[in-house]
Amino acid sequence: MASLVSSVLVLIVQLHLLLFIAAPLFQQCSLATARPLMASSDGEKFSSMKYHKGHLLTGNITVNLIWYGKFKPTQRAIISDFFISLSSSVHNHPSVSTWWKATQKYYYQPINNSPHSALTLTLGNQFLDETYSLSKSLSNSQIVQLASKGGHRNAINVVLTAPDVTVDGFCSSRCGTHGSAAAAPVAKSKGSKIYKYAYIWVGNSETQCPGQCAWPFHQPMYGPQSVPLVAPNGNVGMDGMVINLASLLAGTATNPFGNGYYQGPAEAPLEAASACAGIYGRGAYPGYAGELLKDESSGGSFNAYGINGRKYLLPALFNPKTSSCEALV
């Protein structure tokens, strides 16, 4: 009996340790499931990022936002300012646009002896669904249904769900996802053509699982309870959403249809940002985000400046040329 109890206790401890290591990763999940945290210190190298001969997003792409549930205008502004910052110049550095330009390294890789054309993002329409038209519990197919409200040509449709909305797999295995869906057929002189559009979904984890999806702005659910960082925009849930959006946006650009750039198996890929999960600054290691900038007035931790005085914490991106994770600071 004593031996059985001992074995059970060991199993519980091992399970808690595994969950603690994986917890910060949930926010980085896109098409992938949570993976063991890979921390990098000053350019540590990992497996190369393989190109699978598919399309990357190129040209002028419009980002449409679908707000599902109740968000305050000040909350929506945090997200919209982030997207505008991707293509805007600011006086302070490092900037959000500098972070986004790092994805261009994927576009200039020697693929079939010709580089992909550059990608330019523009914030488009915003749709508000404050009446929870599909209820407060959503399936994956309903996420796609919501995403379809945005444009279908040259678009990324982003679904953002409020704190009181549950989504299949949210918190238990992911904090968001990205994928693609078929648009309505477009009539052509020689038949019809079916286009695909990219979509992203991210949930606000403020009340459901901030220790998983808003780390490092909240204490992790398991393991040593270190002091969480202060959210740079004063909102743990929304600042956590920015981290997840940034990670999924990088994955959407470089692996929009599941056959672009990624490491590992197609059903659980590690992409431009998810390959560097948990790394935000120099010296990062599991449970420690790295050396970051700090706002003197608010105490918020960040690594990128945006428009309207915004400050954001953005994930490190995998450099396909050096096979290493590179953070802004």
Short mmCIF file of C-alpha atoms in Angstrom, two decimals:
data_model
loop_
_atom_site.label_atom_id
_atom_site.label_comp_id
_atom_site.label_asym_id
_atom_site.label_seq_id
_atom_site.Cartn_x
_atom_site.Cartn_y
_atom_site.Cartn_z
CA MET A 1 0.00 0.00 0.00
CA ALA A 2 2.80 2.41 0.93
CA SER A 3 4.54 1.62 -2.36
CA LEU A 4 1.36 2.39 -4.32
CA VAL A 5 0.86 5.72 -2.54
CA SER A 6 4.48 6.65 -3.21
CA SER A 7 4.12 5.86 -6.90
CA VAL A 8 0.97 7.97 -7.18
CA LEU A 9 2.67 10.93 -5.47
CA VAL A 10 5.62 10.73 -7.86
CA LEU A 11 3.23 10.66 -10.83
CA ILE A 12 1.37 13.74 -9.54
CA VAL A 13 4.62 15.68 -9.06
CA GLN A 14 5.78 14.75 -12.58
CA LEU A 15 2.43 15.82 -14.04
CA HIS A 16 2.54 19.18 -12.28
CA LEU A 17 6.07 19.78 -13.49
CA LEU A 18 5.08 18.97 -17.07
CA LEU A 19 2.12 21.33 -16.92
CA PHE A 20 4.29 24.11 -15.51
CA ILE A 21 6.78 23.77 -18.33
CA ALA A 22 4.03 23.71 -20.93
CA ALA A 23 1.81 26.41 -19.43
CA PRO A 24 3.56 29.44 -20.98
CA LEU A 25 3.37 27.67 -24.33
CA PHE A 26 -0.40 27.60 -24.60
CA GLN A 27 -0.36 31.24 -25.64
CA GLN A 28 1.93 30.41 -28.53
CA CYS A 29 -0.18 27.65 -30.07
CA SER A 30 -1.47 28.07 -33.60
CA LEU A 31 -2.08 24.91 -35.57
CA ALA A 32 0.30 23.23 -33.16
CA THR A 33 -0.31 21.70 -29.78
CA ALA A 34 1.75 22.74 -26.77
CA ARG A 35 5.39 21.74 -26.98
CA PRO A 36 8.18 21.72 -24.37
CA LEU A 37 9.49 25.25 -23.93
CA MET A 38 12.57 25.99 -25.97
CA ALA A 39 14.51 28.81 -24.36
CA SER A 40 17.31 30.57 -26.12
CA SER A 41 20.16 32.55 -24.70
CA ASP A 42 21.85 34.91 -27.13
CA GLY A 43 21.20 33.06 -30.36
CA GLU A 44 21.10 29.41 -29.32
CA LYS A 45 20.40 27.38 -32.47
CA PHE A 46 17.52 25.01 -33.08
CA SER A 47 16.34 22.88 -35.99
CA SER A 48 16.09 24.65 -39.32
CA MET A 49 12.76 26.00 -40.56
CA LYS A 50 11.71 23.91 -43.55
CA TYR A 51 9.81 25.27 -46.53
CA HIS A 52 7.05 22.92 -47.75
CA LYS A 53 6.53 24.48 -51.20
CA GLY A 54 3.25 26.24 -50.44
CA HIS A 55 2.16 29.86 -50.71
CA LEU A 56 3.02 32.60 -48.25
CA LEU A 57 0.76 35.63 -47.85
CA THR A 58 1.98 38.33 -50.21
CA GLY A 59 0.93 41.71 -51.52
CA ASN A 60 -1.57 44.02 -49.86
CA ILE A 61 -3.60 42.17 -47.22
CA THR A 62 -6.45 43.66 -45.19
CA VAL A 63 -6.88 42.64 -41.54
CA ASN A 64 -10.53 42.60 -40.42
CA LEU A 65 -11.42 42.31 -36.73
CA ILE A 66 -14.50 40.44 -35.49
CA TRP A 67 -15.17 41.23 -31.82
CA TYR A 68 -17.33 38.55 -30.24
CA GLY A 69 -18.75 39.47 -26.87
CA LYS A 70 -18.37 42.66 -24.89
CA PHE A 71 -15.15 44.66 -25.12
CA LYS A 72 -14.68 48.24 -23.96
CA PRO A 73 -13.57 50.79 -26.58
CA THR A 74 -10.31 51.20 -24.66
CA GLN A 75 -9.71 47.45 -24.92
CA ARG A 76 -10.40 47.39 -28.64
CA ALA A 77 -7.99 50.30 -29.10
CA ILE A 78 -5.11 48.25 -27.67
CA ILE A 79 -5.56 45.67 -30.44
CA SER A 80 -6.31 48.06 -33.31
CA ASP A 81 -3.29 50.21 -32.40
CA PHE A 82 -1.14 47.09 -32.50
CA PHE A 83 -2.20 46.27 -36.06
CA ILE A 84 -1.72 49.86 -37.22
CA SER A 85 1.71 49.88 -35.56
CA LEU A 86 2.84 47.00 -37.78
CA SER A 87 3.21 49.38 -40.72
CA SER A 88 3.74 52.69 -38.91
CA SER A 89 7.00 54.42 -38.05
CA VAL A 90 7.53 55.67 -34.51
CA HIS A 91 10.38 57.69 -33.05
CA ASN A 92 11.30 55.20 -30.34
CA HIS A 93 12.99 51.89 -30.97
CA PRO A 94 12.65 48.96 -31.02
CA SER A 95 9.23 49.30 -32.64
CA VAL A 96 6.36 47.02 -33.57
CA SER A 97 7.13 47.62 -37.24
CA THR A 98 10.74 46.55 -36.68
CA TRP A 99 9.46 43.32 -35.15
CA TRP A 100 7.15 42.71 -38.11
CA LYS A 101 9.88 43.38 -40.67
CA ALA A 102 11.74 40.36 -39.28
CA THR A 103 9.17 38.14 -41.01
CA GLN A 104 10.50 39.42 -44.36
CA LYS A 105 13.49 37.12 -43.92
CA TYR A 106 11.15 34.28 -44.90
CA TYR A 107 10.17 36.08 -48.09
CA TYR A 108 13.73 36.42 -49.33
CA GLN A 109 14.81 32.85 -48.92
CA PRO A 110 16.02 31.26 -52.19
CA ILE A 111 12.83 29.35 -53.08
CA ASN A 112 12.75 28.10 -56.66
CA ASN A 113 15.38 30.75 -57.37
CA SER A 114 12.85 33.58 -56.91
CA PRO A 115 11.90 35.36 -53.67
CA HIS A 116 8.28 35.88 -52.59
CA SER A 117 6.96 39.41 -52.92
CA ALA A 118 6.63 41.43 -49.73
CA LEU A 119 3.55 41.49 -47.49
CA THR A 120 1.83 44.72 -46.45
CA LEU A 121 -0.93 44.69 -43.81
CA THR A 122 -3.68 47.30 -43.48
CA LEU A 123 -6.36 47.44 -40.79
CA GLY A 124 -9.76 47.06 -42.45
CA ASN A 125 -13.27 46.69 -41.05
CA GLN A 126 -14.26 45.91 -37.48
CA PHE A 127 -17.40 43.95 -36.67
CA LEU A 128 -19.06 43.96 -33.24
CA ASP A 129 -21.15 41.03 -32.01
CA GLU A 130 -22.02 42.05 -28.46
CA THR A 131 -25.18 39.93 -28.28
CA TYR A 132 -23.34 36.57 -28.45
CA SER A 133 -25.28 35.55 -31.58
CA LEU A 134 -23.84 32.00 -31.48
CA SER A 135 -24.04 31.66 -27.66
CA LYS A 136 -21.20 31.94 -25.17
CA SER A 137 -19.82 28.49 -25.98
CA LEU A 138 -18.23 28.16 -29.41
CA SER A 139 -17.01 25.23 -31.49
CA ASN A 140 -14.21 25.37 -34.02
CA SER A 141 -16.70 25.48 -36.89
CA GLN A 142 -18.42 28.46 -35.29
CA ILE A 143 -15.08 30.28 -35.09
CA VAL A 144 -14.78 29.83 -38.87
CA GLN A 145 -18.38 31.00 -39.25
CA LEU A 146 -17.54 34.20 -37.37
CA ALA A 147 -14.36 34.67 -39.38
CA SER A 148 -16.38 34.55 -42.59
CA LYS A 149 -17.95 37.91 -41.68
CA GLY A 150 -14.80 39.62 -42.90
CA GLY A 151 -13.65 40.00 -46.50
CA HIS A 152 -12.63 36.87 -48.41
CA ARG A 153 -10.16 38.30 -50.93
CA ASN A 154 -6.66 39.24 -49.79
CA ALA A 155 -7.72 39.21 -46.16
CA ILE A 156 -6.89 37.95 -42.69
CA ASN A 157 -10.02 37.81 -40.55
CA VAL A 158 -9.30 37.93 -36.83
CA VAL A 159 -11.87 36.67 -34.32
CA LEU A 160 -11.43 37.92 -30.75
CA THR A 161 -13.60 36.38 -28.04
CA ALA A 162 -14.47 38.06 -24.73
CA PRO A 163 -13.49 36.69 -21.28
CA ASP A 164 -16.89 35.09 -20.73
CA VAL A 165 -16.80 33.10 -23.98
CA THR A 166 -15.59 29.51 -23.99
CA VAL A 167 -14.14 27.90 -27.12
CA ASP A 168 -13.30 24.24 -27.76
CA GLY A 169 -9.77 23.63 -26.50
CA PHE A 170 -9.37 27.10 -25.00
CA CYS A 171 -7.08 26.99 -21.95
CA SER A 172 -6.83 23.20 -22.00
CA SER A 173 -4.59 23.04 -25.07
CA ARG A 174 -4.46 26.43 -26.77
CA CYS A 175 -5.07 30.15 -26.45
CA GLY A 176 -5.74 30.73 -30.11
CA THR A 177 -5.36 29.24 -33.55
CA HIS A 178 -4.96 30.18 -37.17
CA GLY A 179 -6.02 28.48 -40.37
CA SER A 180 -7.72 29.05 -43.69
CA ALA A 181 -11.20 28.62 -45.11
CA ALA A 182 -12.73 28.55 -48.57
CA ALA A 183 -14.56 31.66 -49.70
CA ALA A 184 -17.70 31.65 -51.84
CA PRO A 185 -16.94 30.76 -55.48
CA VAL A 186 -16.27 33.73 -57.76
CA ALA A 187 -17.76 33.52 -61.25
CA LYS A 188 -15.23 33.59 -64.09
CA SER A 189 -15.58 33.49 -67.87
CA LYS A 190 -14.40 29.88 -67.77
CA GLY A 191 -16.24 28.61 -64.73
CA SER A 192 -15.75 29.71 -61.14
CA LYS A 193 -12.71 30.15 -58.94
CA ILE A 194 -12.60 29.34 -55.23
CA TYR A 195 -10.33 31.48 -53.08
CA LYS A 196 -9.05 30.82 -49.59
CA TYR A 197 -8.79 33.41 -46.87
CA ALA A 198 -6.73 33.21 -43.69
CA TYR A 199 -8.21 33.58 -40.23
CA ILE A 200 -6.99 33.87 -36.66
CA TRP A 201 -8.82 33.32 -33.41
CA VAL A 202 -7.59 34.46 -29.99
CA GLY A 203 -9.47 34.38 -26.69
CA ASN A 204 -9.28 36.76 -23.75
CA SER A 205 -8.06 34.60 -20.87
CA GLU A 206 -8.51 37.20 -18.12
CA THR A 207 -11.01 35.18 -16.07
CA GLN A 208 -10.49 31.66 -17.44
CA CYS A 209 -6.77 30.92 -17.56
CA PRO A 210 -4.50 33.99 -17.28
CA GLY A 211 -1.74 31.82 -15.84
CA GLN A 212 -1.60 29.93 -19.11
CA CYS A 213 -2.61 32.41 -21.81
CA ALA A 214 -1.53 35.74 -20.30
CA TRP A 215 1.87 34.70 -18.92
CA PRO A 216 4.17 36.49 -18.08
CA PHE A 217 1.58 39.06 -16.92
CA HIS A 218 0.06 36.56 -14.51
CA GLN A 219 1.51 33.93 -12.23
CA PRO A 220 1.76 30.52 -13.89
CA MET A 221 -0.83 27.96 -12.85
CA TYR A 222 1.83 25.48 -11.75
CA GLY A 223 5.37 25.59 -10.46
CA PRO A 224 7.24 28.34 -8.56
CA GLN A 225 5.07 31.43 -8.19
CA SER A 226 7.39 34.22 -9.25
CA VAL A 227 6.12 37.80 -9.35
CA PRO A 228 4.28 38.43 -12.65
CA LEU A 229 5.30 41.29 -14.92
CA VAL A 230 3.15 44.41 -15.14
CA ALA A 231 1.10 44.55 -18.35
CA PRO A 232 2.30 47.54 -20.44
CA ASN A 233 -1.23 48.66 -21.35
CA GLY A 234 -2.65 48.03 -17.91
CA ASN A 235 -4.83 45.11 -18.93
CA VAL A 236 -3.61 41.55 -18.34
CA GLY A 237 -6.19 39.97 -20.61
CA MET A 238 -5.69 42.31 -23.56
CA ASP A 239 -1.90 42.45 -23.29
CA GLY A 240 -1.92 38.67 -23.23
CA MET A 241 -4.06 38.67 -26.36
CA VAL A 242 -1.49 40.87 -28.13
CA ILE A 243 1.25 38.31 -27.45
CA ASN A 244 -0.90 35.52 -28.86
CA LEU A 245 -2.05 37.58 -31.83
CA ALA A 246 1.53 38.49 -32.71
CA SER A 247 2.62 34.86 -32.59
CA LEU A 248 -0.29 33.67 -34.71
CA LEU A 249 0.06 36.57 -37.15
CA ALA A 250 3.67 35.62 -37.86
CA GLY A 251 2.56 32.02 -38.39
CA THR A 252 -0.28 33.12 -40.66
CA ALA A 253 2.05 35.15 -42.88
CA THR A 254 4.66 32.42 -43.27
CA ASN A 255 2.43 29.31 -43.12
CA PRO A 256 -1.09 30.45 -44.05
CA PHE A 257 -2.34 27.25 -45.66
CA GLY A 258 -0.35 24.60 -43.80
CA ASN A 259 2.33 24.12 -46.44
CA GLY A 260 4.62 27.09 -45.92
CA TYR A 261 7.43 27.36 -43.36
CA TYR A 262 7.36 25.23 -40.23
CA GLN A 263 9.27 22.70 -38.17
CA GLY A 264 8.03 19.25 -37.22
CA PRO A 265 4.88 17.43 -38.38
CA ALA A 266 2.16 19.26 -40.32
CA GLU A 267 -0.48 18.39 -37.72
CA ALA A 268 1.58 20.03 -34.96
CA PRO A 269 3.87 22.58 -36.63
CA LEU A 270 6.27 24.96 -34.95
CA GLU A 271 6.15 28.21 -36.86
CA ALA A 272 8.00 31.53 -36.99
CA ALA A 273 7.03 32.54 -33.44
CA SER A 274 5.84 29.29 -31.83
CA ALA A 275 9.30 27.81 -32.48
CA CYS A 276 10.56 30.42 -29.98
CA ALA A 277 7.85 30.02 -27.34
CA GLY A 278 8.40 31.88 -24.08
CA ILE A 279 11.29 34.03 -25.37
CA TYR A 280 10.84 37.80 -25.23
CA GLY A 281 14.31 39.11 -24.37
CA ARG A 282 17.94 38.16 -23.90
CA GLY A 283 18.68 35.45 -21.37
CA ALA A 284 15.20 33.90 -21.48
CA TYR A 285 14.71 30.44 -20.06
CA PRO A 286 11.63 28.39 -19.06
CA GLY A 287 9.56 30.54 -16.72
CA TYR A 288 11.64 33.70 -17.33
CA ALA A 289 10.72 35.99 -20.23
CA GLY A 290 14.18 37.54 -20.53
CA GLU A 291 15.62 41.04 -20.08
CA LEU A 292 12.96 43.58 -21.07
CA LEU A 293 12.36 47.32 -21.18
CA LYS A 294 10.37 48.86 -18.35
CA ASP A 295 8.04 51.85 -18.38
CA GLU A 296 9.20 54.18 -15.63
CA SER A 297 5.73 55.56 -14.90
CA SER A 298 3.58 52.42 -15.04
CA GLY A 299 6.18 49.74 -14.32
CA GLY A 300 4.97 47.83 -17.37
CA SER A 301 7.38 45.43 -19.08
CA PHE A 302 7.64 45.58 -22.88
CA ASN A 303 9.99 45.23 -25.83
CA ALA A 304 8.31 47.22 -28.62
CA TYR A 305 6.98 50.75 -29.09
CA GLY A 306 3.78 51.36 -31.04
CA ILE A 307 1.66 54.29 -32.15
CA ASN A 308 -0.19 56.59 -29.73
CA GLY A 309 2.44 55.96 -27.06
CA ARG A 310 1.63 52.26 -26.91
CA LYS A 311 4.07 49.69 -25.59
CA TYR A 312 3.78 45.98 -26.32
CA LEU A 313 5.45 42.70 -25.42
CA LEU A 314 6.07 40.67 -28.57
CA PRO A 315 7.54 37.18 -28.98
CA ALA A 316 10.93 36.37 -30.43
CA LEU A 317 10.91 35.22 -34.05
CA PHE A 318 12.83 32.35 -35.59
CA ASN A 319 15.47 33.56 -38.06
CA PRO A 320 15.48 31.10 -40.99
CA LYS A 321 18.95 32.22 -42.06
CA THR A 322 20.68 31.63 -38.73
CA SER A 323 18.29 28.97 -37.31
CA SER A 324 18.07 30.89 -34.05
CA CYS A 325 15.44 32.77 -32.05
CA GLU A 326 15.87 36.54 -32.10
CA ALA A 327 14.09 38.91 -29.70
CA LEU A 328 13.85 42.67 -30.10
CA VAL A 329 15.82 43.34 -26.90
#
